[in-house]
Short mmCIF file of C-alpha atoms in Angstrom, two decimals:
data_model
loop_
_atom_site.label_atom_id
_atom_site.label_comp_id
_atom_site.label_asym_id
_atom_site.label_seq_id
_atom_site.Cartn_x
_atom_site.Cartn_y
_atom_site.Cartn_z
CA MET A 1 5.00 -11.12 6.65
CA ARG A 2 6.01 -8.78 4.10
CA ALA A 3 8.92 -8.67 1.92
CA PRO A 4 11.00 -6.22 3.90
CA ARG A 5 11.78 -2.73 1.57
CA PRO A 6 14.78 -1.22 1.37
CA VAL A 7 16.20 0.45 4.07
CA ILE A 8 15.92 4.24 3.02
CA LEU A 9 12.41 2.62 1.32
CA ALA A 10 12.07 1.74 4.86
CA LEU A 11 13.18 4.97 6.05
CA ALA A 12 10.47 6.97 3.80
CA ALA A 13 7.77 4.43 5.05
CA ALA A 14 8.55 4.65 8.80
CA LEU A 15 7.48 8.31 8.93
CA LEU A 16 4.54 7.67 6.33
CA LEU A 17 3.51 5.68 8.68
CA GLY A 18 4.74 7.87 11.58
CA GLY A 19 1.20 8.77 13.05
CA CYS A 20 0.62 5.17 14.27
CA GLY A 21 1.34 3.72 17.41
CA LEU A 22 0.99 0.00 18.89
CA LEU A 23 -2.09 -1.54 19.31
CA GLY A 24 -2.53 -2.87 23.14
CA LEU A 25 -4.01 -6.02 23.51
CA GLY A 26 -7.73 -6.11 24.90
CA PRO A 27 -10.73 -7.95 24.72
CA SER A 28 -12.27 -8.56 21.60
CA PRO A 29 -15.46 -6.28 20.72
CA LYS A 30 -18.95 -6.80 21.29
CA SER A 31 -21.73 -5.62 18.96
CA THR A 32 -25.73 -6.40 18.76
CA SER A 33 -28.51 -5.99 16.39
CA VAL A 34 -32.13 -6.72 16.08
CA ASP A 35 -33.25 -8.94 13.04
CA ALA A 36 -35.73 -8.46 10.46
CA ASP A 37 -37.56 -10.92 13.62
CA GLY A 38 -36.98 -8.60 15.72
CA ALA A 39 -34.51 -11.29 17.78
CA THR A 40 -31.60 -9.55 19.28
CA VAL A 41 -27.99 -10.97 17.40
CA ALA A 42 -25.09 -10.35 19.33
CA VAL A 43 -21.34 -11.41 17.47
CA ASP A 44 -18.04 -11.03 18.88
CA TRP A 45 -15.58 -9.45 16.14
CA LYS A 46 -13.29 -11.79 17.01
CA ASP A 47 -15.04 -14.42 14.61
CA TYR A 48 -14.93 -11.50 11.66
CA PRO A 49 -12.95 -13.48 8.83
CA ALA A 50 -11.79 -9.92 7.62
CA THR A 51 -9.37 -7.00 9.41
CA GLU A 52 -10.69 -4.02 10.55
CA GLY A 53 -9.10 -2.14 7.65
CA THR A 54 -11.05 -4.16 5.18
CA ASP A 55 -14.01 -4.44 3.93
CA ALA A 56 -15.43 -7.88 3.52
CA GLU A 57 -18.05 -7.41 1.46
CA GLN A 58 -15.79 -5.41 -1.13
CA LEU A 59 -13.59 -9.14 -0.64
CA LEU A 60 -17.01 -10.99 -1.36
CA GLU A 61 -16.88 -9.32 -4.87
CA ALA A 62 -13.34 -8.20 -5.23
CA PRO A 63 -11.19 -12.16 -7.29
CA ASP A 64 -9.41 -14.35 -4.83
CA GLN A 65 -5.95 -14.89 -4.39
CA ALA A 66 -6.05 -17.41 -7.34
CA GLU A 67 -7.34 -14.92 -9.32
CA PRO A 68 -5.54 -11.30 -9.00
CA GLU A 69 -2.89 -11.80 -11.53
CA ALA A 70 -3.78 -11.26 -14.86
CA PRO A 71 -5.64 -7.65 -14.29
CA ALA A 72 -2.75 -7.21 -11.73
CA ARG A 73 -0.49 -7.89 -14.34
CA GLN A 74 -1.90 -5.06 -17.11
CA LEU A 75 -1.66 -2.55 -14.53
CA VAL A 76 0.98 -2.46 -13.53
CA LEU A 77 2.39 -2.92 -17.49
CA ASP A 78 0.25 0.33 -17.96
CA LEU A 79 1.72 1.80 -15.06
CA ARG A 80 5.21 1.22 -16.64
CA ALA A 81 4.40 2.81 -19.94
CA ALA A 82 2.72 6.08 -18.74
CA VAL A 83 5.47 6.71 -16.20
CA GLN A 84 8.58 5.53 -19.29
CA GLU A 85 6.37 8.11 -21.39
CA ALA A 86 6.36 10.81 -18.96
CA GLY A 87 9.41 10.77 -17.04
CA GLY A 88 11.60 9.08 -20.23
CA VAL A 89 13.06 7.17 -17.94
CA ALA A 90 13.05 3.25 -18.00
CA LEU A 91 12.05 0.86 -15.46
CA ALA A 92 12.84 -2.75 -14.91
CA ALA A 93 11.86 -5.69 -13.43
CA GLU A 94 13.78 -6.46 -10.26
CA ARG A 95 12.93 -9.97 -10.12
CA PRO A 96 11.96 -11.88 -13.88
CA GLU A 97 7.82 -10.74 -14.82
CA ALA A 98 6.92 -14.61 -14.67
CA SER A 99 7.99 -15.20 -11.00
CA TRP A 100 5.47 -12.45 -10.02
CA PHE A 101 3.04 -13.67 -7.36
CA ASP A 102 4.76 -16.40 -6.76
CA ASP A 103 4.42 -18.02 -3.20
CA GLU A 104 6.95 -15.92 -1.55
CA ASP A 105 5.42 -12.46 -3.01
CA TRP A 106 2.49 -13.66 -0.68
CA PHE A 107 1.51 -13.72 2.90
CA THR A 108 -1.32 -14.19 5.27
CA GLU A 109 -3.12 -12.46 7.19
CA GLU A 110 -3.44 -14.40 9.91
CA GLY A 111 -4.88 -12.30 12.47
CA ASN A 112 -8.12 -10.04 11.92
CA GLY A 113 -7.15 -7.78 14.75
CA TYR A 114 -9.54 -8.65 17.02
CA GLY A 115 -8.03 -11.69 18.86
CA GLY A 116 -9.56 -13.86 15.75
CA ALA A 117 -8.56 -16.13 12.82
CA SER A 118 -8.68 -13.68 9.11
CA MET A 119 -9.83 -15.62 6.09
CA LEU A 120 -6.75 -12.99 3.85
CA ALA A 121 -3.81 -13.15 2.10
CA THR A 122 -1.86 -10.01 1.02
CA VAL A 123 0.70 -10.11 -1.67
CA ASN A 124 3.41 -7.70 -2.31
CA CYS A 125 4.63 -7.38 -6.10
CA CYS A 126 5.55 -6.83 -9.72
CA ARG A 127 8.29 -3.85 -8.42
CA LEU A 128 9.50 -2.18 -11.04
CA ALA A 129 12.18 1.09 -10.77
CA SER A 130 14.43 3.06 -12.43
CA THR A 131 17.56 3.87 -11.94
CA GLN A 132 17.90 7.52 -12.45
CA VAL A 133 15.02 10.53 -12.72
CA PRO A 134 13.80 13.43 -14.42
CA ASP A 135 14.42 16.80 -13.78
CA LEU A 136 12.53 17.50 -10.71
CA GLN A 137 9.96 19.87 -12.60
CA GLN A 138 8.46 16.69 -14.38
CA TRP A 139 7.87 14.83 -11.03
CA GLN A 140 3.97 15.82 -11.14
CA ARG A 141 4.05 14.84 -14.81
CA ILE A 142 4.96 11.55 -13.56
CA VAL A 143 2.53 11.17 -10.47
CA ASP A 144 -0.45 12.77 -12.89
CA ALA A 145 0.02 10.03 -15.61
CA ALA A 146 -0.05 7.78 -13.23
CA SER A 147 -3.09 8.82 -11.96
CA GLU A 148 -4.82 8.14 -15.09
CA VAL A 149 -4.08 4.70 -15.49
CA THR A 150 -5.30 3.86 -11.80
CA GLU A 151 -8.21 5.77 -11.68
CA LYS A 152 -9.20 4.03 -15.24
CA ALA A 153 -8.54 0.67 -13.40
CA GLY A 154 -10.97 2.07 -10.84
CA LEU A 155 -8.21 2.90 -8.14
CA GLY A 156 -8.91 6.14 -7.79
CA PRO A 157 -6.36 9.13 -8.09
CA THR A 158 -2.47 8.63 -7.49
CA GLU A 159 -2.50 10.71 -3.93
CA LEU A 160 0.65 11.87 -2.61
CA GLU A 161 1.16 11.40 1.12
CA THR A 162 1.61 15.29 0.91
CA ASP A 163 -1.32 15.94 0.06
CA SER A 164 -3.23 13.03 2.08
CA GLU A 165 -5.80 13.45 4.56
CA SER A 166 -3.65 11.07 7.13
CA MET A 167 -0.98 13.93 7.02
CA ALA A 168 -2.68 17.03 6.79
CA ALA A 169 -3.92 15.58 10.37
CA ASP A 170 -1.07 14.90 11.77
CA PRO A 171 0.71 17.86 12.43
CA ALA A 172 4.08 15.71 14.02
CA TRP A 173 4.36 13.61 11.09
CA ARG A 174 4.13 16.40 8.50
CA GLU A 175 7.01 18.19 9.96
CA GLU A 176 8.89 15.17 10.35
CA TYR A 177 8.54 14.39 7.15
CA HIS A 178 9.02 17.92 5.37
CA ASP A 179 12.07 17.87 7.86
CA ARG A 180 13.32 15.28 6.64
CA PHE A 181 12.05 14.89 3.09
CA CYS A 182 11.37 18.16 1.74
CA THR A 183 15.09 19.85 2.15
CA VAL A 184 15.16 21.22 -1.80
CA GLU A 185 16.28 24.95 -2.45
CA GLY A 186 12.93 26.59 -2.10
CA GLY A 187 11.52 24.13 0.05
CA GLY A 188 10.87 21.22 -2.60
CA CYS A 189 10.44 17.80 -1.41
CA TRP A 190 13.47 14.86 -2.99
CA TRP A 191 11.22 12.42 -2.12
CA TRP A 192 8.05 11.62 -3.67
CA SER A 193 5.63 8.72 -2.39
CA ALA A 194 2.08 8.18 -3.71
CA VAL A 195 -0.41 5.61 -3.90
CA ALA A 196 -3.74 4.55 -5.20
CA SER A 197 -5.53 2.13 -2.83
CA ASP A 198 -9.12 1.54 -4.16
CA GLY A 199 -9.45 -0.28 -0.38
CA TYR A 200 -8.43 -4.20 -1.16
CA ARG A 201 -5.60 -2.91 -4.09
CA TRP A 202 -2.92 0.14 -3.92
CA ILE A 203 -0.34 0.93 -6.07
CA THR A 204 2.64 2.63 -4.56
CA LEU A 205 4.73 5.04 -6.80
CA ASP A 206 7.96 6.50 -4.99
CA ILE A 207 10.47 9.36 -6.91
CA GLN A 208 13.68 10.32 -5.51
CA ASP A 209 16.83 12.18 -6.27
CA ALA A 210 19.33 12.37 -2.62
CA SER A 211 21.52 14.11 -5.12
CA LEU A 212 18.99 16.88 -4.57
CA ASP A 213 18.82 16.70 -0.74
CA PRO A 214 21.78 19.82 0.69
CA THR A 215 22.53 18.31 3.62
CA GLY A 216 24.31 14.55 1.95
CA ARG A 217 22.43 12.23 3.79
CA GLY A 218 20.44 10.95 1.20
CA VAL A 219 23.42 10.21 -0.82
CA ASP A 220 25.07 8.48 2.28
CA GLU A 221 22.53 6.13 3.19
CA ALA A 222 21.75 5.75 -0.65
CA GLU A 223 25.11 4.82 -1.16
CA GLU A 224 25.49 2.60 2.24
CA ILE A 225 22.61 -0.32 1.33
CA ASP A 226 23.94 0.43 -2.55
CA LEU A 227 20.57 1.14 -3.71
CA PRO A 228 21.14 4.03 -7.28
CA VAL A 229 21.04 7.83 -5.64
CA ALA A 230 18.21 9.16 -8.32
CA SER A 231 15.29 6.19 -8.84
CA ILE A 232 11.39 5.82 -9.35
CA ARG A 233 9.70 2.74 -7.74
CA LEU A 234 6.62 1.58 -9.04
CA GLU A 235 4.88 -1.91 -6.67
CA TYR A 236 1.33 -3.30 -6.81
CA GLY A 237 0.01 -4.94 -3.63
CA ALA A 238 -3.67 -6.45 -2.80
CA THR A 239 -5.41 -8.50 0.16
CA VAL A 240 -7.61 -10.98 -0.79
CA VAL A 241 -9.86 -13.58 0.47
CA ARG A 242 -8.00 -16.72 0.41
CA ALA A 243 -7.76 -19.47 -2.39
CA GLY A 244 -10.90 -21.75 -2.03
CA MET A 245 -12.05 -20.30 1.00
CA LYS A 246 -14.68 -18.28 -0.73
CA ALA A 247 -18.24 -19.33 0.48
CA GLU A 248 -15.98 -19.85 3.78
CA PHE A 249 -15.87 -16.37 3.96
CA GLU A 250 -18.97 -15.00 2.95
CA GLY A 251 -20.90 -17.53 5.70
CA ALA A 252 -18.60 -16.14 8.33
CA ILE A 253 -19.69 -12.68 6.95
CA ALA A 254 -22.94 -12.79 7.94
CA PRO A 255 -23.30 -12.02 11.21
CA PHE A 256 -21.20 -9.02 10.19
CA ARG A 257 -23.47 -7.44 7.97
CA GLY A 258 -24.75 -4.08 8.58
CA LEU A 259 -22.61 -3.13 11.91
CA GLU A 260 -20.05 -0.53 11.87
CA ARG A 261 -16.53 -2.26 12.13
CA PRO A 262 -14.77 -1.49 15.67
CA ALA A 263 -10.83 -0.50 15.83
CA SER A 264 -8.73 -3.03 16.35
CA THR A 265 -7.88 -4.53 19.77
CA ARG A 266 -4.75 -5.89 18.64
CA SER A 267 -1.97 -5.78 16.75
CA ASP A 268 -2.54 -9.59 15.23
#
C-alpha cells in the first residue's frame, strides 16, 4: 500500500476525498461488442489488466516501472527550483535523493476494481518540504510557478482543489473543507492543496501555515506530531505497468479496446 502521509496531511487528504465512499462488493461487469467480422465478442471486466481509474491505452505509451525514474527526477527538480524562486524558501528532500524510486516507494496494485488482478504498480516518492512559507499573498505565485513546470512537462496545469470540478460538484465536501481550512480572517484558506496530472502521473503541492488558523487547532495538530507549523510540500506519483509486463499487458487489453470502462464494483 502507499506510504502513509503524516497525520496533519492525512487529515487534509481525508477531507479532499470526502465525496468518496467505500465501494461495495458485486459481480464483475460484462460487456459485449461486435468485431470487424460481425461477430459478437463478450468480455468480463475481471480480466481487465489495469484499473477503473486508469487508461490502459495511455499506459501502453507511458514508461513502465523500470523506466520513469530519470524524467520524473528532472520534473521534481524543476518544480523545486520554480517553487523556491517563487516562494523564496528552500525545499529539502525528506529522504536522500539517491533513494528515490527504491522498492519502498512502490506498491503493487493487486486488484483491478472488478474482482480481478491488475498488472500495474504505483510509486509515491520524491518528497520535498520546507520549514517555512512566505506571506499568504505570495501563495498563488507559487502555484502559478509550479503550473508552468507541470504544463511544460505535459501534466497540465497545477490546479487548486478548491477550484476543482470534483469539489464544485460536492457541496458538503466544499463546506467541510472551508469550515476546516478556510478560517483566516476574510475567508482565506491556511491550507492550499493543488494537483497536476496527465492521467497516470501526478504532482501534489501543499502549502500550509497553521499559525493563520485563529481556532488554534492547526498549530495543536502540527505540534502534536512534531511537524512544522508552516511548510510547502511537493510529492511525485505515478501508476504504470509493472516492469517486464508490457507485452503481456498489451495482449490482455486487446479485447477491451474501444469499450467504455464501467464503474468499479469492488474496493480492491
